[in-house]
Each structure stands twice: as C-alpha cells, then as structure tokens.
C-alpha cells in the first residue's frame, strides 16, 4: 500500500473535512488529493500530517531488526524537537517583550525631546521678557537721570 493511501485511510477514519486538513498541514485541497496518490513524502510534510492525524506514518519506514535503534533515535528527535519548540516560543516571547521596551523607550525619547523643546522655548521667552524689562528699566533710569539734571 502506498503511503498516500495509508494517509487517506487514516484521514477518512478521523472524519476531518478536507479543507480543514489542508489548512492544518499548510496546503490547499488540491494538494491533499495529490498527497493521497503519492508513494513517499517530504519528512517535514509527513511530520505535519502525523501530528494532525495523530498517527506515526514514520513507522512504515522502520527497518526490520533496527526497530529499537530507530525508535530510540525518533524519541530523541521528538524530545529535541519539543525542547527546540519551547526555546523558540520563549525566544518569541522575549522578542515581543524587547520590542515593547524599545517602543516605550522611543516614546520616552520623544517625550524628552518635546520636554527639551518646551523648556528651550520657555527659556527663550523668559530671556526675551527679561531683556524687555531691562530695556524698560534702563529707559526709566535714563529718564530719571535726565530729569535730575
């Protein structure tokens, strides 16, 4: 029996809709029909199909007399894969956290720049006002000095 036929038999047992199955393995309906006709598949695709259908299709590839060694290696690979998936999820969470920090730092920078600009404008306004007062006082002092003469 071809591998595709075995996949089709398990698929039919599960009673999954073809479009749902296609979505879950990352393809389109037409490709699922092609998979059912194939004798072999790419290991990544076969792994996805095994996960979705809950069936070990790799078991059909075991070599007689090496079953224990292959199962042991598959167990290691599955465990390693699970650890890598966990690490990937942790890394994704950390990246999202760091993106939020960067975003907050950018907002903080914009606020600081705005605050600096506002303080600079305020300082310029105060200096301008003080210069006008200084001119006014000097003018007043000069008029008082002229009046005393």
Short mmCIF file of N, CA, C and O in Angstrom, two decimals:
data_model
loop_
_atom_site.label_atom_id
_atom_site.label_comp_id
_atom_site.label_asym_id
_atom_site.label_seq_id
_atom_site.Cartn_x
_atom_site.Cartn_y
_atom_site.Cartn_z
N UNK A 1 0.85 -1.19 0.00
CA UNK A 1 0.00 0.00 0.00
C UNK A 1 0.89 1.25 0.00
O UNK A 1 1.85 1.33 0.74
N UNK A 2 0.57 2.20 -0.86
CA UNK A 2 1.32 3.46 -0.94
C UNK A 2 1.11 4.24 0.35
O UNK A 2 0.08 4.14 1.01
N UNK A 3 2.10 5.07 0.66
CA UNK A 3 2.00 5.92 1.85
C UNK A 3 0.79 6.84 1.75
O UNK A 3 0.05 7.03 2.72
N UNK A 4 0.56 7.41 0.57
CA UNK A 4 -0.58 8.29 0.37
C UNK A 4 -1.91 7.59 0.65
O UNK A 4 -2.83 8.19 1.22
N UNK A 5 -2.00 6.34 0.28
CA UNK A 5 -3.22 5.57 0.54
C UNK A 5 -3.42 5.36 2.04
O UNK A 5 -4.54 5.42 2.54
N UNK A 6 -2.31 5.12 2.75
CA UNK A 6 -2.39 4.97 4.21
C UNK A 6 -2.83 6.27 4.87
O UNK A 6 -3.64 6.27 5.79
N UNK A 7 -2.29 7.36 4.38
CA UNK A 7 -2.68 8.68 4.91
C UNK A 7 -4.18 8.90 4.66
O UNK A 7 -4.90 9.33 5.56
N UNK A 8 -4.63 8.58 3.46
CA UNK A 8 -6.04 8.75 3.11
C UNK A 8 -6.92 7.90 4.02
O UNK A 8 -7.97 8.37 4.50
N UNK A 9 -6.52 6.65 4.30
CA UNK A 9 -7.31 5.76 5.15
C UNK A 9 -7.44 6.34 6.56
O UNK A 9 -8.55 6.38 7.12
N UNK A 10 -6.35 6.81 7.13
CA UNK A 10 -6.39 7.40 8.48
C UNK A 10 -7.19 8.69 8.46
O UNK A 10 -7.99 8.96 9.35
N UNK A 11 -6.99 9.49 7.41
CA UNK A 11 -7.74 10.74 7.26
C UNK A 11 -9.24 10.46 7.27
O UNK A 11 -10.01 11.13 7.96
N UNK A 12 -9.67 9.46 6.51
CA UNK A 12 -11.10 9.12 6.44
C UNK A 12 -11.62 8.61 7.77
O UNK A 12 -12.74 8.90 8.16
N UNK A 13 -10.78 7.86 8.51
CA UNK A 13 -11.18 7.38 9.84
C UNK A 13 -11.44 8.54 10.78
O UNK A 13 -12.35 8.48 11.61
N UNK A 14 -10.62 9.57 10.68
CA UNK A 14 -10.73 10.73 11.58
C UNK A 14 -11.95 11.59 11.26
O UNK A 14 -12.41 12.35 12.10
N UNK A 15 -12.43 11.54 10.03
CA UNK A 15 -13.62 12.31 9.65
C UNK A 15 -13.39 13.81 9.60
O UNK A 15 -14.30 14.59 9.84
N UNK A 16 -12.18 14.20 9.27
CA UNK A 16 -11.85 15.63 9.17
C UNK A 16 -12.26 16.13 7.78
O UNK A 16 -12.17 15.41 6.79
N UNK A 17 -12.72 17.38 7.72
CA UNK A 17 -13.03 17.98 6.41
C UNK A 17 -11.73 18.21 5.66
O UNK A 17 -10.71 18.58 6.23
N UNK A 18 -11.77 18.00 4.37
CA UNK A 18 -10.56 18.11 3.54
C UNK A 18 -9.96 19.51 3.59
O UNK A 18 -8.75 19.67 3.65
N UNK A 19 -10.81 20.55 3.63
CA UNK A 19 -10.28 21.92 3.68
C UNK A 19 -9.62 22.20 5.03
O UNK A 19 -8.59 22.88 5.08
N UNK A 20 -10.21 21.66 6.11
CA UNK A 20 -9.60 21.84 7.43
C UNK A 20 -8.24 21.14 7.49
O UNK A 20 -7.27 21.68 8.01
N UNK A 21 -8.21 19.93 6.95
CA UNK A 21 -6.96 19.17 6.93
C UNK A 21 -5.89 19.91 6.12
O UNK A 21 -4.75 20.05 6.56
N UNK A 22 -6.29 20.41 4.98
CA UNK A 22 -5.36 21.16 4.13
C UNK A 22 -4.81 22.37 4.88
O UNK A 22 -3.60 22.63 4.86
N UNK A 23 -5.68 23.11 5.56
CA UNK A 23 -5.24 24.28 6.32
C UNK A 23 -4.25 23.87 7.42
O UNK A 23 -3.24 24.54 7.63
N UNK A 24 -4.56 22.78 8.10
CA UNK A 24 -3.72 22.36 9.23
C UNK A 24 -2.33 21.91 8.79
O UNK A 24 -1.38 22.05 9.54
N UNK A 25 -2.23 21.38 7.59
CA UNK A 25 -0.90 20.96 7.12
C UNK A 25 -0.25 22.02 6.23
O UNK A 25 0.84 21.82 5.71
N UNK A 26 -0.93 23.14 6.05
CA UNK A 26 -0.35 24.27 5.33
C UNK A 26 -0.36 24.13 3.83
O UNK A 26 0.61 24.50 3.15
N UNK A 27 -1.44 23.61 3.28
CA UNK A 27 -1.53 23.48 1.83
C UNK A 27 -2.97 23.74 1.39
O UNK A 27 -3.78 24.20 2.19
N UNK A 28 -3.27 23.43 0.14
CA UNK A 28 -4.62 23.61 -0.40
C UNK A 28 -5.24 22.24 -0.68
O UNK A 28 -4.54 21.23 -0.76
N UNK A 29 -6.57 22.23 -0.83
CA UNK A 29 -7.32 20.98 -1.06
C UNK A 29 -6.75 20.13 -2.19
O UNK A 29 -6.58 18.92 -2.05
N UNK A 30 -6.43 20.78 -3.30
CA UNK A 30 -5.94 20.05 -4.46
C UNK A 30 -4.67 19.27 -4.13
O UNK A 30 -4.49 18.14 -4.60
N UNK A 31 -3.80 19.86 -3.32
CA UNK A 31 -2.57 19.17 -2.94
C UNK A 31 -2.83 17.97 -2.04
O UNK A 31 -2.09 17.00 -2.08
N UNK A 32 -3.88 18.04 -1.23
CA UNK A 32 -4.22 16.90 -0.37
C UNK A 32 -4.56 15.70 -1.24
O UNK A 32 -4.10 14.58 -0.98
N UNK A 33 -5.33 15.91 -2.29
CA UNK A 33 -5.67 14.81 -3.20
C UNK A 33 -4.40 14.22 -3.83
O UNK A 33 -4.29 13.01 -4.01
N UNK A 34 -3.44 15.09 -4.15
CA UNK A 34 -2.17 14.61 -4.72
C UNK A 34 -1.39 13.80 -3.69
O UNK A 34 -0.73 12.81 -4.03
N UNK A 35 -1.43 14.25 -2.42
CA UNK A 35 -0.74 13.52 -1.35
C UNK A 35 -1.29 12.10 -1.25
O UNK A 35 -0.53 11.15 -1.07
N UNK A 36 -2.61 11.95 -1.38
CA UNK A 36 -3.23 10.63 -1.27
C UNK A 36 -2.75 9.67 -2.36
O UNK A 36 -2.87 8.46 -2.22
N UNK A 37 -2.19 10.21 -3.42
CA UNK A 37 -1.72 9.39 -4.54
C UNK A 37 -0.21 9.11 -4.49
O UNK A 37 0.29 8.30 -5.25
N UNK A 38 0.50 9.75 -3.57
CA UNK A 38 1.96 9.66 -3.55
C UNK A 38 2.46 8.40 -2.84
O UNK A 38 1.81 7.86 -1.95
N UNK A 39 3.64 7.97 -3.25
CA UNK A 39 4.28 6.81 -2.61
C UNK A 39 5.17 7.23 -1.46
O UNK A 39 5.39 6.48 -0.52
N UNK A 40 5.69 8.45 -1.53
CA UNK A 40 6.54 8.96 -0.45
C UNK A 40 6.32 10.46 -0.33
O UNK A 40 5.77 11.09 -1.24
N UNK A 41 6.75 11.02 0.82
CA UNK A 41 6.57 12.45 1.07
C UNK A 41 7.81 13.03 1.73
O UNK A 41 8.59 12.30 2.36
N UNK A 42 7.95 14.31 1.61
CA UNK A 42 8.97 15.05 2.32
C UNK A 42 8.76 14.85 3.83
O UNK A 42 7.62 14.82 4.31
N UNK A 43 9.84 14.67 4.58
CA UNK A 43 9.70 14.36 6.01
C UNK A 43 9.00 15.47 6.79
O UNK A 43 8.23 15.18 7.71
N UNK A 44 9.23 16.73 6.43
CA UNK A 44 8.55 17.82 7.14
C UNK A 44 7.04 17.73 6.95
O UNK A 44 6.27 17.88 7.91
N UNK A 45 6.62 17.48 5.73
CA UNK A 45 5.19 17.36 5.44
C UNK A 45 4.62 16.13 6.15
O UNK A 45 3.54 16.18 6.74
N UNK A 46 5.36 15.02 6.09
CA UNK A 46 4.89 13.80 6.73
C UNK A 46 4.78 14.00 8.24
O UNK A 46 3.85 13.49 8.87
N UNK A 47 5.69 14.76 8.80
CA UNK A 47 5.64 15.06 10.24
C UNK A 47 4.37 15.86 10.57
O UNK A 47 3.67 15.56 11.54
N UNK A 48 4.08 16.88 9.76
CA UNK A 48 2.85 17.68 9.97
C UNK A 48 1.62 16.80 9.89
O UNK A 48 0.70 16.89 10.71
N UNK A 49 1.58 15.96 8.88
CA UNK A 49 0.43 15.08 8.68
C UNK A 49 0.30 14.13 9.88
O UNK A 49 -0.81 13.91 10.39
N UNK A 50 1.43 13.60 10.35
CA UNK A 50 1.42 12.71 11.52
C UNK A 50 0.86 13.42 12.73
O UNK A 50 0.06 12.85 13.49
N UNK A 51 1.26 14.68 12.92
CA UNK A 51 0.76 15.46 14.06
C UNK A 51 -0.74 15.69 13.94
O UNK A 51 -1.49 15.48 14.89
N UNK A 52 -1.18 16.13 12.78
CA UNK A 52 -2.59 16.47 12.57
C UNK A 52 -3.49 15.23 12.73
O UNK A 52 -4.54 15.29 13.36
N UNK A 53 -3.06 14.13 12.15
CA UNK A 53 -3.89 12.92 12.20
C UNK A 53 -3.62 12.06 13.43
O UNK A 53 -4.33 11.09 13.68
N UNK A 54 -2.59 12.43 14.20
CA UNK A 54 -2.28 11.66 15.41
C UNK A 54 -1.86 10.23 15.09
O UNK A 54 -2.24 9.29 15.78
N UNK A 55 -1.09 10.08 14.04
CA UNK A 55 -0.67 8.75 13.58
C UNK A 55 0.80 8.81 13.17
O UNK A 55 1.23 9.74 12.50
N UNK A 56 1.58 7.79 13.58
CA UNK A 56 3.01 7.74 13.25
C UNK A 56 3.21 7.10 11.89
O UNK A 56 3.36 5.89 11.78
N UNK A 57 3.23 7.92 10.85
CA UNK A 57 3.45 7.40 9.50
C UNK A 57 4.90 7.01 9.27
O UNK A 57 5.22 6.29 8.34
N UNK A 58 5.80 7.47 10.13
CA UNK A 58 7.20 7.10 10.02
C UNK A 58 7.41 5.63 10.37
O UNK A 58 8.41 5.03 9.99
N UNK A 59 6.46 5.05 11.08
CA UNK A 59 6.56 3.64 11.47
C UNK A 59 6.65 2.74 10.24
O UNK A 59 7.25 1.67 10.30
N UNK A 60 6.10 3.17 9.13
CA UNK A 60 6.13 2.36 7.92
C UNK A 60 7.51 2.31 7.29
O UNK A 60 7.76 1.52 6.40
N UNK A 61 8.41 3.17 7.76
CA UNK A 61 9.76 3.22 7.21
C UNK A 61 10.78 2.49 8.06
O UNK A 61 11.94 2.49 7.75
N UNK A 62 10.37 1.89 9.17
CA UNK A 62 11.32 1.22 10.05
C UNK A 62 11.90 -0.01 9.38
O UNK A 62 11.21 -0.77 8.71
N UNK A 63 13.19 -0.19 9.62
CA UNK A 63 13.90 -1.32 9.04
C UNK A 63 13.85 -2.49 10.02
O UNK A 63 14.16 -2.32 11.20
N UNK A 64 13.46 -3.68 9.56
CA UNK A 64 13.41 -4.84 10.47
C UNK A 64 14.76 -5.07 11.13
O UNK A 64 15.81 -4.96 10.50
N UNK A 65 14.72 -5.40 12.41
CA UNK A 65 15.96 -5.63 13.15
C UNK A 65 16.58 -4.37 13.70
O UNK A 65 17.49 -4.41 14.51
N UNK A 66 16.11 -3.20 13.27
CA UNK A 66 16.64 -1.93 13.77
C UNK A 66 15.55 -1.13 14.45
O UNK A 66 15.74 0.04 14.75
N UNK A 67 14.44 -1.74 14.73
CA UNK A 67 13.29 -1.03 15.30
C UNK A 67 13.66 -0.31 16.59
O UNK A 67 13.32 0.86 16.76
N UNK A 68 14.37 -0.97 17.49
CA UNK A 68 14.71 -0.34 18.77
C UNK A 68 15.60 0.88 18.59
O UNK A 68 15.40 1.92 19.19
N UNK A 69 16.60 0.75 17.73
CA UNK A 69 17.52 1.86 17.49
C UNK A 69 16.80 3.03 16.86
O UNK A 69 16.98 4.18 17.26
N UNK A 70 15.94 2.75 15.91
CA UNK A 70 15.21 3.81 15.22
C UNK A 70 14.23 4.47 16.18
O UNK A 70 14.13 5.67 16.24
N UNK A 71 13.51 3.66 16.96
CA UNK A 71 12.56 4.25 17.91
C UNK A 71 13.29 5.12 18.91
O UNK A 71 12.84 6.19 19.26
N UNK A 72 14.46 4.66 19.37
CA UNK A 72 15.24 5.44 20.32
C UNK A 72 15.64 6.77 19.70
O UNK A 72 15.48 7.83 20.30
N UNK A 73 16.13 6.73 18.46
CA UNK A 73 16.53 7.95 17.77
C UNK A 73 15.34 8.86 17.53
O UNK A 73 15.44 10.06 17.64
N UNK A 74 14.18 8.29 17.18
CA UNK A 74 12.99 9.10 16.97
C UNK A 74 12.55 9.75 18.28
O UNK A 74 12.15 10.90 18.30
N UNK A 75 12.66 9.01 19.39
CA UNK A 75 12.31 9.58 20.68
C UNK A 75 13.20 10.76 21.01
O UNK A 75 12.75 11.80 21.46
N UNK A 76 14.49 10.59 20.74
CA UNK A 76 15.41 11.69 20.97
C UNK A 76 15.04 12.86 20.08
O UNK A 76 14.96 14.00 20.52
N UNK A 77 14.77 12.59 18.84
CA UNK A 77 14.43 13.66 17.91
C UNK A 77 13.15 14.36 18.33
O UNK A 77 13.06 15.58 18.27
N UNK A 78 12.16 13.60 18.76
CA UNK A 78 10.90 14.20 19.20
C UNK A 78 11.13 15.04 20.45
O UNK A 78 10.63 16.16 20.56
N UNK A 79 11.94 14.51 21.39
CA UNK A 79 12.25 15.29 22.60
C UNK A 79 13.04 16.54 22.25
O UNK A 79 12.77 17.61 22.78
N UNK A 80 14.04 16.39 21.37
CA UNK A 80 14.82 17.55 20.96
C UNK A 80 13.93 18.56 20.25
O UNK A 80 14.05 19.77 20.49
N UNK A 81 13.03 18.08 19.42
CA UNK A 81 12.12 18.97 18.71
C UNK A 81 11.22 19.71 19.70
O UNK A 81 11.02 20.92 19.57
N UNK A 82 10.73 19.00 20.70
CA UNK A 82 9.88 19.63 21.71
C UNK A 82 10.66 20.71 22.47
O UNK A 82 10.14 21.80 22.71
N UNK A 83 11.92 20.40 22.82
CA UNK A 83 12.74 21.39 23.51
C UNK A 83 13.00 22.60 22.63
O UNK A 83 12.94 23.75 23.09
N UNK A 84 13.28 22.34 21.36
CA UNK A 84 13.53 23.45 20.44
C UNK A 84 12.28 24.31 20.25
O UNK A 84 12.37 25.53 20.15
N UNK A 85 11.12 23.65 20.20
CA UNK A 85 9.87 24.42 20.08
C UNK A 85 9.67 25.28 21.31
O UNK A 85 9.27 26.45 21.20
N UNK A 86 9.95 24.73 22.50
CA UNK A 86 9.84 25.51 23.74
C UNK A 86 10.80 26.69 23.73
O UNK A 86 10.42 27.81 24.11
N UNK A 87 12.04 26.43 23.30
CA UNK A 87 13.02 27.51 23.22
C UNK A 87 12.58 28.58 22.23
O UNK A 87 12.74 29.78 22.49
N UNK A 88 12.02 28.14 21.11
CA UNK A 88 11.54 29.08 20.11
C UNK A 88 10.41 29.95 20.67
O UNK A 88 10.40 31.16 20.49
N UNK A 89 9.48 29.33 21.37
CA UNK A 89 8.38 30.08 21.98
C UNK A 89 8.91 31.08 23.00
O UNK A 89 8.46 32.23 23.05
N UNK A 90 9.88 30.65 23.82
CA UNK A 90 10.48 31.56 24.80
C UNK A 90 11.17 32.72 24.10
O UNK A 90 11.05 33.87 24.52
N UNK A 91 11.88 32.40 23.02
CA UNK A 91 12.58 33.45 22.27
C UNK A 91 11.58 34.43 21.66
O UNK A 91 11.80 35.64 21.67
N UNK A 92 10.46 33.90 21.13
CA UNK A 92 9.44 34.78 20.56
C UNK A 92 8.87 35.71 21.62
O UNK A 92 8.67 36.91 21.38
N UNK A 93 8.61 35.16 22.81
CA UNK A 93 8.08 35.99 23.91
C UNK A 93 9.08 37.05 24.31
O UNK A 93 8.71 38.20 24.54
N UNK A 94 10.35 36.67 24.38
CA UNK A 94 11.38 37.63 24.74
C UNK A 94 11.50 38.72 23.69
O UNK A 94 11.64 39.91 24.01
N UNK A 95 11.42 38.35 22.43
CA UNK A 95 11.48 39.34 21.34
C UNK A 95 10.31 40.31 21.46
O UNK A 95 10.50 41.53 21.32
N UNK A 96 9.11 39.80 21.72
CA UNK A 96 7.94 40.68 21.87
C UNK A 96 8.14 41.62 23.05
O UNK A 96 7.82 42.81 22.97
N UNK A 97 8.67 41.09 24.15
CA UNK A 97 8.93 41.90 25.34
C UNK A 97 9.95 43.00 25.01
O UNK A 97 9.74 44.16 25.34
N UNK A 98 11.02 42.62 24.31
CA UNK A 98 12.04 43.60 23.94
C UNK A 98 11.50 44.64 22.96
O UNK A 98 11.87 45.82 23.04
N UNK A 99 10.62 44.22 22.06
CA UNK A 99 10.00 45.18 21.14
C UNK A 99 9.18 46.21 21.91
O UNK A 99 9.19 47.40 21.59
N UNK A 100 8.47 45.73 22.94
CA UNK A 100 7.68 46.65 23.77
C UNK A 100 8.59 47.63 24.50
O UNK A 100 8.29 48.82 24.59
N UNK A 101 9.72 47.13 25.01
CA UNK A 101 10.67 48.01 25.69
C UNK A 101 11.21 49.05 24.73
O UNK A 101 11.28 50.24 25.06
N UNK A 102 11.59 48.64 23.53
CA UNK A 102 12.10 49.57 22.53
C UNK A 102 11.05 50.62 22.20
O UNK A 102 11.34 51.82 22.12
N UNK A 103 9.81 50.18 22.05
CA UNK A 103 8.72 51.10 21.74
C UNK A 103 8.54 52.11 22.87
O UNK A 103 8.38 53.31 22.62
N UNK A 104 8.58 51.62 24.10
CA UNK A 104 8.44 52.52 25.25
C UNK A 104 9.61 53.49 25.33
O UNK A 104 9.43 54.67 25.65
N UNK A 105 10.81 53.01 25.01
CA UNK A 105 12.00 53.89 25.02
C UNK A 105 11.88 54.95 23.93
O UNK A 105 12.28 56.11 24.14
N UNK A 106 11.34 54.59 22.80
CA UNK A 106 11.15 55.57 21.73
C UNK A 106 10.14 56.63 22.16
O UNK A 106 10.34 57.82 21.90
N UNK A 107 9.07 56.18 22.81
CA UNK A 107 8.08 57.14 23.32
C UNK A 107 8.72 58.06 24.36
O UNK A 107 8.48 59.27 24.36
N UNK A 108 9.53 57.46 25.24
CA UNK A 108 10.22 58.24 26.27
C UNK A 108 11.14 59.27 25.62
O UNK A 108 11.19 60.43 26.03
N UNK A 109 11.86 58.86 24.56
CA UNK A 109 12.76 59.76 23.85
C UNK A 109 11.97 60.93 23.25
O UNK A 109 12.39 62.09 23.34
N UNK A 110 10.83 60.62 22.63
CA UNK A 110 10.00 61.67 22.03
C UNK A 110 9.50 62.64 23.11
O UNK A 110 9.49 63.85 22.90
N UNK A 111 9.09 62.09 24.25
CA UNK A 111 8.63 62.95 25.35
C UNK A 111 9.78 63.83 25.85
O UNK A 111 9.57 65.02 26.14
N UNK A 112 10.97 63.25 25.98
CA UNK A 112 12.12 64.03 26.45
C UNK A 112 12.47 65.13 25.45
O UNK A 112 12.78 66.26 25.84
N UNK A 113 12.41 64.79 24.15
CA UNK A 113 12.69 65.80 23.12
C UNK A 113 11.65 66.91 23.17
O UNK A 113 11.98 68.08 23.05
N UNK A 114 10.40 66.53 23.37
CA UNK A 114 9.33 67.52 23.47
C UNK A 114 9.53 68.40 24.71
O UNK A 114 9.36 69.62 24.65
N UNK A 115 9.89 67.76 25.81
CA UNK A 115 10.13 68.50 27.06
C UNK A 115 11.30 69.47 26.87
O UNK A 115 11.21 70.62 27.28
N UNK A 116 12.37 68.99 26.22
CA UNK A 116 13.54 69.84 25.98
C UNK A 116 13.14 71.05 25.12
O UNK A 116 13.50 72.18 25.42
N UNK A 117 12.36 70.78 24.07
CA UNK A 117 11.94 71.86 23.17
C UNK A 117 11.08 72.87 23.93
O UNK A 117 11.25 74.08 23.79
N UNK A 118 10.17 72.37 24.75
CA UNK A 118 9.30 73.26 25.53
C UNK A 118 10.12 74.09 26.50
O UNK A 118 9.90 75.31 26.63
N UNK A 119 11.08 73.45 27.18
CA UNK A 119 11.93 74.19 28.12
C UNK A 119 12.79 75.22 27.40
O UNK A 119 12.99 76.33 27.90
N UNK A 120 13.26 74.85 26.22
CA UNK A 120 14.07 75.79 25.44
C UNK A 120 13.21 77.00 25.04
O UNK A 120 13.65 78.15 25.16
N UNK A 121 11.99 76.74 24.57
CA UNK A 121 11.09 77.83 24.19
C UNK A 121 10.76 78.70 25.40
O UNK A 121 10.72 79.93 25.30
N UNK A 122 10.52 78.07 26.54
CA UNK A 122 10.22 78.81 27.77
C UNK A 122 11.41 79.68 28.17
O UNK A 122 11.24 80.86 28.53
N UNK A 123 12.61 79.09 28.10
CA UNK A 123 13.82 79.85 28.44
C UNK A 123 13.99 81.05 27.52
O UNK A 123 14.31 82.16 27.98
N UNK A 124 13.77 80.84 26.23
CA UNK A 124 13.89 81.94 25.26
C UNK A 124 12.86 83.03 25.56
O UNK A 124 13.16 84.23 25.47
N UNK A 125 11.65 82.62 25.92
CA UNK A 125 10.59 83.59 26.24
C UNK A 125 10.96 84.37 27.49
O UNK A 125 10.80 85.61 27.54
N UNK A 126 11.48 83.69 28.51
CA UNK A 126 11.87 84.36 29.76
C UNK A 126 13.01 85.33 29.48
O UNK A 126 12.99 86.49 29.96
N UNK A 127 14.00 84.90 28.70
CA UNK A 127 15.14 85.78 28.37
C UNK A 127 14.65 87.00 27.60
O UNK A 127 15.06 88.13 27.89
N UNK A 128 13.75 86.79 26.64
CA UNK A 128 13.22 87.91 25.87
C UNK A 128 12.47 88.87 26.80
O UNK A 128 12.65 90.09 26.70
N UNK A 129 11.68 88.32 27.70
CA UNK A 129 10.92 89.16 28.64
C UNK A 129 11.87 89.93 29.56
O UNK A 129 11.67 91.13 29.82
N UNK A 130 12.92 89.24 30.04
CA UNK A 130 13.89 89.92 30.91
C UNK A 130 14.63 91.02 30.16
O UNK A 130 14.92 92.09 30.74
N UNK A 131 14.96 90.80 28.90
CA UNK A 131 15.64 91.83 28.11
C UNK A 131 14.73 93.04 27.91
O UNK A 131 15.19 94.19 27.96
N UNK A 132 13.43 92.78 27.68
CA UNK A 132 12.48 93.88 27.53
C UNK A 132 12.36 94.66 28.84
O UNK A 132 12.32 95.90 28.84
N UNK A 133 12.34 93.93 29.98
CA UNK A 133 12.28 94.60 31.29
C UNK A 133 13.55 95.42 31.53
O UNK A 133 13.48 96.54 32.03
N UNK A 134 14.70 94.82 31.13
CA UNK A 134 15.97 95.51 31.30
C UNK A 134 15.96 96.82 30.50
O UNK A 134 16.35 97.88 31.01
N UNK A 135 15.47 96.76 29.24
CA UNK A 135 15.40 97.96 28.42
C UNK A 135 14.47 98.99 29.06
O UNK A 135 14.76 100.19 29.08
N UNK A 136 13.36 98.49 29.58
CA UNK A 136 12.39 99.38 30.21
C UNK A 136 13.01 100.05 31.44
O UNK A 136 12.86 101.26 31.63
N UNK A 137 13.71 99.28 32.28
CA UNK A 137 14.35 99.84 33.47
C UNK A 137 15.44 100.83 33.08
O UNK A 137 15.56 101.91 33.67
N UNK A 138 16.25 100.46 32.06
CA UNK A 138 17.31 101.36 31.62
C UNK A 138 16.72 102.66 31.08
O UNK A 138 17.23 103.76 31.34
N UNK A 139 15.65 102.52 30.32
CA UNK A 139 14.98 103.70 29.78
C UNK A 139 14.42 104.56 30.92
O UNK A 139 14.54 105.79 30.90
N UNK A 140 13.85 103.92 31.92
CA UNK A 140 13.29 104.63 33.06
C UNK A 140 14.40 105.32 33.86
O UNK A 140 14.26 106.49 34.27
N UNK A 141 15.53 104.62 34.04
CA UNK A 141 16.66 105.20 34.77
C UNK A 141 17.22 106.39 33.99
O UNK A 141 17.55 107.43 34.57
N UNK A 142 17.32 106.25 32.67
CA UNK A 142 17.84 107.35 31.86
C UNK A 142 16.92 108.56 31.95
O UNK A 142 17.37 109.70 32.03
N UNK A 143 15.61 108.31 31.94
CA UNK A 143 14.69 109.45 32.03
C UNK A 143 14.77 110.09 33.41
O UNK A 143 14.64 111.31 33.55
N UNK A 144 15.01 109.31 34.45
CA UNK A 144 15.16 109.88 35.80
C UNK A 144 16.46 110.69 35.88
O UNK A 144 16.49 111.76 36.49
N UNK A 145 17.51 110.16 35.24
CA UNK A 145 18.79 110.88 35.25
C UNK A 145 18.68 112.19 34.49
O UNK A 145 19.26 113.19 34.87
N UNK A 146 17.93 112.22 33.40
CA UNK A 146 17.75 113.44 32.63
C UNK A 146 16.94 114.45 33.43
O UNK A 146 17.16 115.63 33.35
N UNK A 147 15.98 113.93 34.17
CA UNK A 147 15.14 114.80 34.97
C UNK A 147 15.88 115.45 36.13
O UNK A 147 15.54 116.52 36.60
N UNK A 148 16.92 114.81 36.63
CA UNK A 148 17.71 115.37 37.74
C UNK A 148 18.71 116.39 37.26
O UNK A 148 19.23 117.19 38.03
N UNK A 149 18.99 116.44 36.02
CA UNK A 149 19.98 117.37 35.51
C UNK A 149 19.44 118.71 35.33
O UNK A 149 18.61 119.34 35.26
#
